[in-house]
Amino acid sequence: MKNILVAGGAGFIGSAFIRHMVAAYPEYSIICFDKLTYAGNIDNLLPVSDAENYHFERGDIADRAAVSRVLQRHAIDTIVNFAAESHVDRSILAPDAFIHTDVVGVYILLDEGRKHGISRFCQVSTDEVYGDIESGYSQEQDRFLPNSPYAASKASGELMTRAYHMTYGMDTVLTRGSNTYGPYQYPEKLVPFFTTEALEERPLPLYGDGKQVRDWLHVDDHARGVDFILHFGAAGEAYNLAGETLRSNIEITRRILQWLDKPSALIKYVPDREGHDRRYAMTAAKARALGWRRQVEFEAGLRATVRWYQENEWWWRKLKAGDYQRYYQRQYAERLAAAK
Ligand code: NAD
Ligand code: DAU
């Protein structure tokens, strides 16, 4: 392993992975390949922009010629793919981009990677492929029951990755991360959205009864987990990167308001997300048996995250303009008007 292509490295988790890898492995060359969609943000990579072992190339993983070019130019031997359309609400409003990137893009990346003889391909996936888990904890061999266009597109990317391993003997590994929180997360996702809205004393649109449960993982633990599986995972295998920390949305919302010293009257119960999964829960036993451990404790991690958004308005304020406003109107205007 020497020259690593990190697709989607300008996003939330991909940029945490790059910041970690550039510092941890000065002997590796880390090449970020990113389309810079609304979620891609070069500011996320400012801490490494001057590092000698870091390079940036703009491009689309579904563009075969661009992928081929970057693999050749940097003599890539390893691919880690974070690139995705990642927001469930947007997949409900407009699924096309999800098929383009999370399905076709993964296929092109695999296919070009195989042609260029890369030695390992790591596809970053999600616990959403298991669907709604009423009780118990998802294990890697459980069946897929994705419920949103986003989850179905990620499941498709996984299946294609498996096929390239089974059919062509490609060395692939898959990671399935749980809900990730931390600095530099685009302010459409629950934690940064509610934190930045609360800072401005705007209503927090909580879907349904707010009792949906997610398993929470700090972004640095997610990044270290992908590094770990990349180095030590067995070819053809999938690994849950679970925070094993279940919390309801209302619990998290109350915590954010408490720490920001804002009134609970900001919470607005709005009509639910369509096809909304009630509960996600995974066991990380398989990754743990290999030696991976989550390090960040949830309460401390969430508190530090809320503080980071408080202290870094420069980062998120400019993101909440233009297209974001159009998305906000489409997603929330009617819901907030119908709020209880
Ligand atoms: P994100 O939306 O913050 O970032 C996605 C990145 O991919 C952006 O930089 C974007 O510009 C880039 N991108 C999108 N389409 C592209 C294309 N066609 N070609 C090249 N680049 C493209 O996403 P994230 O939250 O950092 O998630 C990263 C990965 O982790 C995704 O695959 C997601 O499915 C998975 N995941 C996310 C979470 C979570 O809670 N955020 C949890 C588990 C798994
Ligand atoms: O589980 C892993 C997944 O976590 C990742 O694969 C996805 O990329 C990531 O976006 C995340 O998906 P979720 O749908 O769980 O995340 P989101 O932040 O959109 O929502 C978290 C919970 O909060 C969910 O139950 C919906 C709820 N929610 C979210 C928003 C944005 C609200 O109640 N109101 C909101 O406005």
Short mmCIF file of C-alpha atoms and ligand atoms in Angstrom, two decimals:
data_model
loop_
_atom_site.label_atom_id
_atom_site.label_comp_id
_atom_site.label_asym_id
_atom_site.label_seq_id
_atom_site.Cartn_x
_atom_site.Cartn_y
_atom_site.Cartn_z
CA MET A 1 0.00 0.00 0.00
CA LYS A 2 1.53 3.29 -1.09
CA ASN A 3 -0.64 5.52 -3.26
CA ILE A 4 -4.18 5.70 -1.90
CA LEU A 5 -7.08 7.25 -3.81
CA VAL A 6 -9.70 8.57 -1.39
CA ALA A 7 -12.87 9.14 -3.37
CA GLY A 8 -15.29 11.56 -1.70
CA GLY A 9 -12.46 12.82 0.52
CA ALA A 10 -13.80 16.38 0.68
CA GLY A 11 -16.96 15.31 2.51
CA PHE A 12 -17.58 14.87 6.23
CA ILE A 13 -16.10 11.42 6.97
CA GLY A 14 -13.74 11.26 3.96
CA SER A 15 -12.01 14.48 5.06
CA ALA A 16 -11.62 13.16 8.64
CA PHE A 17 -10.08 10.03 7.10
CA ILE A 18 -7.65 12.11 5.01
CA ARG A 19 -6.66 14.33 7.95
CA HIS A 20 -5.97 11.16 9.94
CA MET A 21 -4.09 9.27 7.17
CA VAL A 22 -1.89 12.20 6.12
CA ALA A 23 -0.65 12.58 9.70
CA ALA A 24 -0.48 8.86 10.57
CA TYR A 25 1.29 7.60 7.41
CA PRO A 26 3.83 10.10 6.01
CA GLU A 27 5.13 7.26 3.81
CA TYR A 28 1.81 7.01 1.93
CA SER A 29 0.63 9.37 -0.79
CA ILE A 30 -3.01 10.35 -0.20
CA ILE A 31 -4.92 11.53 -3.28
CA CYS A 32 -8.36 13.02 -2.73
CA PHE A 33 -10.68 12.54 -5.72
CA ASP A 34 -13.91 14.47 -5.30
CA LYS A 35 -16.61 15.97 -7.51
CA LEU A 36 -17.22 18.77 -4.98
CA THR A 37 -21.00 18.49 -4.94
CA TYR A 38 -22.95 20.68 -2.51
CA ALA A 39 -21.59 18.40 0.28
CA GLY A 40 -17.96 18.48 -0.83
CA ASN A 41 -16.00 21.26 0.82
CA ILE A 42 -12.37 22.06 0.31
CA ASP A 43 -12.37 23.92 3.66
CA ASN A 44 -12.58 20.48 5.33
CA LEU A 45 -9.10 19.76 3.99
CA LEU A 46 -7.43 23.05 4.96
CA PRO A 47 -5.53 21.37 7.84
CA VAL A 48 -3.65 19.16 5.30
CA SER A 49 -3.52 21.47 2.29
CA ASP A 50 0.24 22.05 2.64
CA ALA A 51 1.20 18.46 3.44
CA GLU A 52 3.65 16.90 0.99
CA ASN A 53 1.89 13.52 0.95
CA TYR A 54 -1.54 15.00 0.07
CA HIS A 55 -2.92 15.85 -3.41
CA PHE A 56 -6.34 16.91 -4.65
CA GLU A 57 -7.97 16.03 -7.99
CA ARG A 58 -11.49 17.13 -8.88
CA GLY A 59 -13.59 14.48 -10.64
CA ASP A 60 -16.68 12.29 -10.74
CA ILE A 61 -16.41 8.59 -9.83
CA ALA A 62 -19.01 7.84 -12.52
CA ASP A 63 -16.79 9.42 -15.21
CA ARG A 64 -14.74 6.49 -16.53
CA ALA A 65 -12.13 8.58 -18.35
CA ALA A 66 -11.53 10.82 -15.33
CA VAL A 67 -11.20 7.81 -13.01
CA SER A 68 -8.80 6.06 -15.40
CA ARG A 69 -6.70 9.23 -15.67
CA VAL A 70 -6.33 9.76 -11.93
CA LEU A 71 -5.49 6.08 -11.30
CA GLN A 72 -2.74 6.26 -13.90
CA ARG A 73 -1.35 9.69 -13.05
CA HIS A 74 -0.81 8.81 -9.38
CA ALA A 75 0.01 5.09 -9.85
CA ILE A 76 -2.81 4.28 -7.45
CA ASP A 77 -2.61 0.87 -5.74
CA THR A 78 -5.45 1.28 -3.21
CA ILE A 79 -8.93 2.82 -3.42
CA VAL A 80 -11.08 3.86 -0.47
CA ASN A 81 -14.51 5.01 -1.59
CA PHE A 82 -16.42 7.49 0.58
CA ALA A 83 -18.00 9.25 -2.44
CA ALA A 84 -21.77 9.13 -2.21
CA GLU A 85 -24.95 11.08 -2.12
CA SER A 86 -25.49 10.60 1.60
CA HIS A 87 -28.66 12.34 2.78
CA VAL A 88 -31.84 10.26 3.16
CA ASP A 89 -34.23 13.24 2.86
CA ARG A 90 -32.66 14.28 -0.46
CA SER A 91 -32.96 10.70 -1.76
CA ILE A 92 -36.70 10.89 -1.11
CA LEU A 93 -37.02 14.22 -2.96
CA ALA A 94 -34.74 13.29 -5.92
CA PRO A 95 -33.23 9.78 -6.18
CA ASP A 96 -31.43 10.23 -9.55
CA ALA A 97 -28.12 11.49 -8.17
CA PHE A 98 -28.06 8.54 -5.76
CA ILE A 99 -28.22 6.04 -8.62
CA HIS A 100 -25.54 8.00 -10.51
CA THR A 101 -22.99 8.05 -7.68
CA ASP A 102 -23.85 5.28 -5.19
CA VAL A 103 -24.61 2.66 -7.86
CA VAL A 104 -23.04 3.58 -11.24
CA GLY A 105 -20.11 5.43 -9.64
CA VAL A 106 -19.19 2.46 -7.44
CA TYR A 107 -19.33 0.17 -10.47
CA ILE A 108 -17.05 2.44 -12.54
CA LEU A 109 -14.58 2.77 -9.67
CA LEU A 110 -14.48 -1.02 -9.21
CA ASP A 111 -14.17 -1.68 -12.93
CA GLU A 112 -11.38 0.84 -13.52
CA GLY A 113 -9.66 -0.28 -10.32
CA ARG A 114 -9.65 -3.86 -11.62
CA LYS A 115 -8.31 -2.81 -15.02
CA HIS A 116 -5.50 -0.87 -13.33
CA GLY A 117 -4.65 -3.85 -11.11
CA ILE A 118 -5.17 -2.14 -7.76
CA SER A 119 -4.36 -4.32 -4.77
CA ARG A 120 -7.22 -3.34 -2.39
CA PHE A 121 -10.62 -1.65 -2.72
CA CYS A 122 -12.46 -0.47 0.40
CA GLN A 123 -16.12 0.47 -0.04
CA VAL A 124 -17.53 2.60 2.78
CA SER A 125 -21.11 1.60 3.47
CA THR A 126 -23.76 2.05 6.13
CA ASP A 127 -25.95 0.31 8.72
CA GLU A 128 -28.96 1.51 6.69
CA VAL A 129 -28.56 -1.50 4.36
CA TYR A 130 -30.01 -3.70 7.16
CA GLY A 131 -33.16 -1.58 7.36
CA ASP A 132 -35.32 -1.12 10.43
CA ILE A 133 -34.17 -3.30 13.38
CA GLU A 134 -37.08 -3.67 15.80
CA SER A 135 -34.94 -5.40 18.43
CA GLY A 136 -31.48 -6.93 18.76
CA TYR A 137 -28.37 -6.00 16.78
CA SER A 138 -27.50 -6.45 13.09
CA GLN A 139 -24.64 -8.78 12.28
CA GLU A 140 -22.67 -8.79 9.04
CA GLN A 141 -24.34 -11.90 7.62
CA ASP A 142 -27.88 -10.52 8.13
CA ARG A 143 -30.00 -9.91 5.05
CA PHE A 144 -30.37 -6.50 3.44
CA LEU A 145 -33.75 -4.75 3.80
CA PRO A 146 -33.09 -1.13 2.71
CA ASN A 147 -36.07 1.19 2.96
CA SER A 148 -35.06 4.52 1.39
CA PRO A 149 -33.68 5.21 -2.09
CA TYR A 150 -30.41 6.17 -0.31
CA ALA A 151 -30.22 2.87 1.58
CA ALA A 152 -31.10 0.89 -1.56
CA SER A 153 -28.40 2.69 -3.55
CA LYS A 154 -25.80 1.91 -0.87
CA ALA A 155 -26.91 -1.75 -0.76
CA SER A 156 -26.49 -1.87 -4.56
CA GLY A 157 -22.94 -0.48 -4.28
CA GLU A 158 -22.16 -3.18 -1.73
CA LEU A 159 -23.56 -5.96 -3.92
CA MET A 160 -21.46 -4.83 -6.87
CA THR A 161 -18.38 -4.76 -4.64
CA ARG A 162 -19.12 -8.33 -3.54
CA ALA A 163 -19.60 -9.39 -7.17
CA TYR A 164 -16.18 -7.99 -8.16
CA HIS A 165 -14.61 -10.02 -5.38
CA MET A 166 -16.49 -13.24 -6.18
CA THR A 167 -16.25 -13.00 -9.97
CA TYR A 168 -12.86 -11.40 -10.57
CA GLY A 169 -11.09 -12.22 -7.31
CA MET A 170 -10.65 -8.51 -6.59
CA ASP A 171 -9.39 -7.78 -3.06
CA THR A 172 -12.29 -5.84 -1.53
CA VAL A 173 -13.38 -4.95 2.00
CA LEU A 174 -16.62 -3.32 3.11
CA THR A 175 -17.29 -1.17 6.17
CA ARG A 176 -20.78 -0.45 7.53
CA GLY A 177 -20.69 2.57 9.78
CA SER A 178 -23.43 3.75 12.10
CA ASN A 179 -24.75 7.35 12.40
CA THR A 180 -21.69 9.54 12.51
CA TYR A 181 -21.35 12.93 14.26
CA GLY A 182 -18.50 15.41 14.67
CA PRO A 183 -16.99 18.59 13.21
CA TYR A 184 -17.24 19.50 9.48
CA GLN A 185 -20.60 17.72 8.90
CA TYR A 186 -22.82 19.45 6.35
CA PRO A 187 -25.61 21.22 8.26
CA GLU A 188 -28.45 19.15 6.80
CA LYS A 189 -27.84 16.16 9.14
CA LEU A 190 -29.50 16.02 12.56
CA VAL A 191 -26.65 17.14 14.86
CA PRO A 192 -25.19 20.07 12.85
CA PHE A 193 -28.63 21.09 11.53
CA PHE A 194 -30.25 21.29 14.97
CA THR A 195 -27.15 22.84 16.58
CA THR A 196 -26.83 25.63 14.02
CA GLU A 197 -30.61 26.25 13.90
CA ALA A 198 -30.75 26.39 17.72
CA LEU A 199 -27.88 28.88 17.77
CA GLU A 200 -30.09 31.13 15.67
CA GLU A 201 -33.17 30.32 17.78
CA ARG A 202 -34.99 28.85 14.81
CA PRO A 203 -37.47 25.93 15.08
CA LEU A 204 -36.07 22.39 15.21
CA PRO A 205 -38.28 20.15 13.02
CA LEU A 206 -38.30 16.78 14.80
CA TYR A 207 -39.85 14.06 12.66
CA GLY A 208 -42.84 12.08 14.03
CA ASP A 209 -42.67 11.46 17.77
CA GLY A 210 -38.87 11.93 17.92
CA LYS A 211 -38.44 8.48 19.48
CA GLN A 212 -36.57 6.94 16.54
CA VAL A 213 -33.31 5.38 17.66
CA ARG A 214 -29.90 5.60 16.01
CA ASP A 215 -26.49 4.17 16.95
CA TRP A 216 -23.94 7.03 17.22
CA LEU A 217 -20.25 6.97 16.30
CA HIS A 218 -17.75 9.84 16.43
CA VAL A 219 -16.26 10.75 13.04
CA ASP A 220 -12.66 10.20 14.26
CA ASP A 221 -13.60 6.68 15.38
CA HIS A 222 -15.23 6.10 11.99
CA ALA A 223 -12.08 7.31 10.18
CA ARG A 224 -9.79 5.15 12.36
CA GLY A 225 -12.15 2.20 11.78
CA VAL A 226 -11.88 2.50 7.99
CA ASP A 227 -8.07 2.73 8.33
CA PHE A 228 -8.13 -0.41 10.50
CA ILE A 229 -10.28 -2.48 8.14
CA LEU A 230 -8.28 -1.23 5.15
CA HIS A 231 -5.10 -2.64 6.75
CA PHE A 232 -6.39 -5.69 8.60
CA GLY A 233 -9.78 -6.69 7.13
CA ALA A 234 -9.97 -10.01 5.29
CA ALA A 235 -10.58 -9.88 1.52
CA GLY A 236 -14.24 -10.24 0.59
CA GLU A 237 -15.46 -9.48 4.13
CA ALA A 238 -17.76 -6.79 5.54
CA TYR A 239 -17.31 -5.20 8.99
CA ASN A 240 -19.78 -3.24 11.10
CA LEU A 241 -18.22 -0.07 12.52
CA ALA A 242 -20.78 0.41 15.26
CA GLY A 243 -20.72 3.03 17.99
CA GLU A 244 -22.84 0.68 20.11
CA THR A 245 -24.39 3.81 21.63
CA LEU A 246 -28.13 3.93 21.03
CA ARG A 247 -29.92 7.25 21.51
CA SER A 248 -33.33 8.59 20.47
CA ASN A 249 -33.57 11.77 18.41
CA ILE A 250 -35.46 13.57 21.16
CA GLU A 251 -32.69 12.75 23.70
CA ILE A 252 -30.07 14.23 21.38
CA THR A 253 -32.18 17.30 20.65
CA ARG A 254 -32.70 17.98 24.37
CA ARG A 255 -28.98 17.64 25.02
CA ILE A 256 -28.12 20.16 22.27
CA LEU A 257 -30.66 22.67 23.62
CA GLN A 258 -29.43 22.21 27.18
CA TRP A 259 -25.78 22.81 26.28
CA LEU A 260 -26.65 25.85 24.17
CA ASP A 261 -28.96 27.13 26.91
CA LYS A 262 -31.89 27.41 24.49
CA PRO A 263 -35.59 26.79 25.26
CA SER A 264 -37.24 23.42 24.54
CA ALA A 265 -40.06 25.42 22.90
CA LEU A 266 -37.82 25.45 19.80
CA ILE A 267 -38.70 21.76 19.27
CA LYS A 268 -41.46 21.36 16.66
CA TYR A 269 -42.94 17.92 16.06
CA VAL A 270 -43.45 17.81 12.29
CA PRO A 271 -44.96 15.19 9.92
CA ASP A 272 -42.64 12.20 9.71
CA ARG A 273 -40.04 11.39 7.03
CA GLU A 274 -41.56 8.97 4.49
CA GLY A 275 -40.47 5.34 5.07
CA HIS A 276 -38.65 6.46 8.22
CA ASP A 277 -36.72 3.61 9.88
CA ARG A 278 -37.52 3.44 13.57
CA ARG A 279 -34.34 1.89 14.90
CA TYR A 280 -30.81 1.02 13.77
CA ALA A 281 -28.52 -1.09 15.94
CA MET A 282 -25.44 -3.12 15.06
CA THR A 283 -22.89 -5.17 16.92
CA ALA A 284 -19.22 -4.34 16.29
CA ALA A 285 -18.09 -7.78 17.59
CA LYS A 286 -16.45 -8.79 14.30
CA ALA A 287 -14.32 -5.61 14.00
CA ARG A 288 -13.58 -5.81 17.74
CA ALA A 289 -12.33 -9.38 17.39
CA LEU A 290 -9.85 -8.02 14.83
CA GLY A 291 -8.69 -5.37 17.32
CA TRP A 292 -10.73 -2.23 16.48
CA ARG A 293 -12.15 -0.19 19.38
CA ARG A 294 -14.28 2.94 19.41
CA GLN A 295 -12.45 5.52 21.55
CA VAL A 296 -14.70 8.58 21.88
CA GLU A 297 -17.34 8.43 24.60
CA PHE A 298 -20.67 9.74 23.27
CA GLU A 299 -21.57 12.47 25.78
CA ALA A 300 -18.08 14.00 25.66
CA GLY A 301 -17.92 13.66 21.86
CA LEU A 302 -21.33 15.26 21.31
CA ARG A 303 -20.58 18.08 23.73
CA ALA A 304 -17.28 18.87 21.95
CA THR A 305 -19.08 18.71 18.61
CA VAL A 306 -21.74 21.22 19.68
CA ARG A 307 -18.97 23.48 20.93
CA TRP A 308 -17.13 23.16 17.59
CA TYR A 309 -20.16 24.48 15.67
CA GLN A 310 -20.52 27.29 18.22
CA GLU A 311 -16.90 28.29 17.67
CA ASN A 312 -16.72 27.78 13.89
CA GLU A 313 -19.49 29.88 12.40
CA TRP A 314 -17.08 30.79 9.55
CA TRP A 315 -17.35 27.17 8.43
CA TRP A 316 -21.13 26.66 8.41
CA ARG A 317 -22.67 30.09 7.86
CA LYS A 318 -21.69 30.31 4.20
CA LEU A 319 -23.08 26.79 3.61
CA LYS A 320 -26.55 27.89 4.69
CA ALA A 321 -27.13 30.14 1.68
CA GLY A 322 -28.13 29.64 -1.98
CA ASP A 323 -29.06 26.03 -2.79
CA TYR A 324 -29.35 25.21 0.89
CA GLN A 325 -32.22 27.67 1.26
CA ARG A 326 -34.09 26.10 -1.67
CA TYR A 327 -33.59 22.64 -0.14
CA TYR A 328 -34.73 23.92 3.28
CA GLN A 329 -37.94 25.35 1.80
CA ARG A 330 -38.73 22.12 -0.05
CA GLN A 331 -38.03 19.89 2.92
CA TYR A 332 -39.39 21.90 5.84
CA ALA A 333 -41.77 24.73 4.87
CA GLU A 334 -44.93 22.59 4.71
CA ARG A 335 -43.84 20.39 7.58
CA LEU A 336 -43.24 23.35 9.87
CA ALA A 337 -46.58 24.85 8.88
CA ALA A 338 -48.21 21.57 10.02
CA ALA A 339 -46.09 21.34 13.21
CA LYS A 340 -47.59 20.42 16.57
P1 NAD B 1 -20.92 13.64 2.59
O1 NAD B 1 -22.21 13.85 1.90
O2 NAD B 1 -20.49 14.58 3.67
O3 NAD B 1 -19.71 13.63 1.52
C1 NAD B 1 -19.81 12.97 0.31
C2 NAD B 1 -18.61 13.40 -0.54
O4 NAD B 1 -18.66 12.69 -1.79
C3 NAD B 1 -18.61 14.89 -0.89
O5 NAD B 1 -17.31 15.42 -0.74
C4 NAD B 1 -19.04 14.93 -2.35
O6 NAD B 1 -18.53 16.04 -3.07
C5 NAD B 1 -18.46 13.62 -2.86
N1 NAD B 1 -19.15 13.10 -4.05
C6 NAD B 1 -20.49 12.95 -4.22
N2 NAD B 1 -20.73 12.45 -5.45
C7 NAD B 1 -19.53 12.23 -6.04
C8 NAD B 1 -19.12 11.71 -7.29
N3 NAD B 1 -20.02 11.30 -8.19
N4 NAD B 1 -17.80 11.63 -7.57
C9 NAD B 1 -16.88 12.06 -6.67
N5 NAD B 1 -17.21 12.57 -5.47
C10 NAD B 1 -18.51 12.66 -5.16
O7 NAD B 1 -20.95 12.15 3.13
P2 NAD B 1 -20.39 11.52 4.49
O8 NAD B 1 -21.41 11.72 5.54
O9 NAD B 1 -19.01 11.97 4.70
O10 NAD B 1 -20.41 9.98 4.10
C11 NAD B 1 -19.27 9.38 3.48
C12 NAD B 1 -19.58 7.93 3.21
O11 NAD B 1 -19.89 7.27 4.43
C13 NAD B 1 -20.79 7.73 2.30
O12 NAD B 1 -20.51 6.67 1.43
C14 NAD B 1 -21.92 7.36 3.26
O13 NAD B 1 -22.85 6.53 2.62
C15 NAD B 1 -21.15 6.63 4.35
N6 NAD B 1 -21.73 6.69 5.70
C16 NAD B 1 -22.09 7.91 6.24
C17 NAD B 1 -22.57 7.94 7.57
C18 NAD B 1 -23.00 9.24 8.23
O14 NAD B 1 -23.60 9.20 9.30
N7 NAD B 1 -22.70 10.39 7.67
C19 NAD B 1 -22.70 6.76 8.29
C20 NAD B 1 -22.32 5.54 7.70
C21 NAD B 1 -21.83 5.53 6.41
O1 DAU B 2 -27.12 5.25 9.83
C1 DAU B 2 -26.12 5.73 9.00
C2 DAU B 2 -26.67 6.86 8.17
O2 DAU B 2 -26.84 7.97 9.06
C3 DAU B 2 -25.78 7.26 7.01
O3 DAU B 2 -25.67 6.17 6.10
C4 DAU B 2 -26.34 8.50 6.29
O4 DAU B 2 -25.44 8.92 5.28
C5 DAU B 2 -26.53 9.61 7.31
O5 DAU B 2 -27.16 10.71 6.68
C6 DAU B 2 -27.37 9.12 8.50
O6 DAU B 2 -28.73 8.89 8.07
P1 DAU B 2 -29.97 9.35 8.97
O7 DAU B 2 -31.16 9.48 8.15
O8 DAU B 2 -30.08 8.50 10.21
O9 DAU B 2 -29.41 10.79 9.46
P2 DAU B 2 -30.12 12.20 9.64
O10 DAU B 2 -29.11 13.10 10.27
O11 DAU B 2 -30.78 12.66 8.39
O12 DAU B 2 -31.26 11.87 10.69
C7 DAU B 2 -30.98 11.29 11.95
C8 DAU B 2 -32.32 11.08 12.64
O13 DAU B 2 -32.90 12.36 12.94
C9 DAU B 2 -33.34 10.35 11.77
O14 DAU B 2 -34.13 9.49 12.58
C10 DAU B 2 -34.20 11.46 11.21
C11 DAU B 2 -34.18 12.51 12.32
N1 DAU B 2 -34.31 13.90 11.83
C12 DAU B 2 -33.39 14.35 10.92
C13 DAU B 2 -33.49 15.63 10.39
C14 DAU B 2 -32.49 16.11 9.38
C15 DAU B 2 -35.32 14.73 12.29
O15 DAU B 2 -36.13 14.31 13.17
N2 DAU B 2 -35.44 15.98 11.78
C16 DAU B 2 -34.57 16.46 10.84
O16 DAU B 2 -34.74 17.61 10.38
#
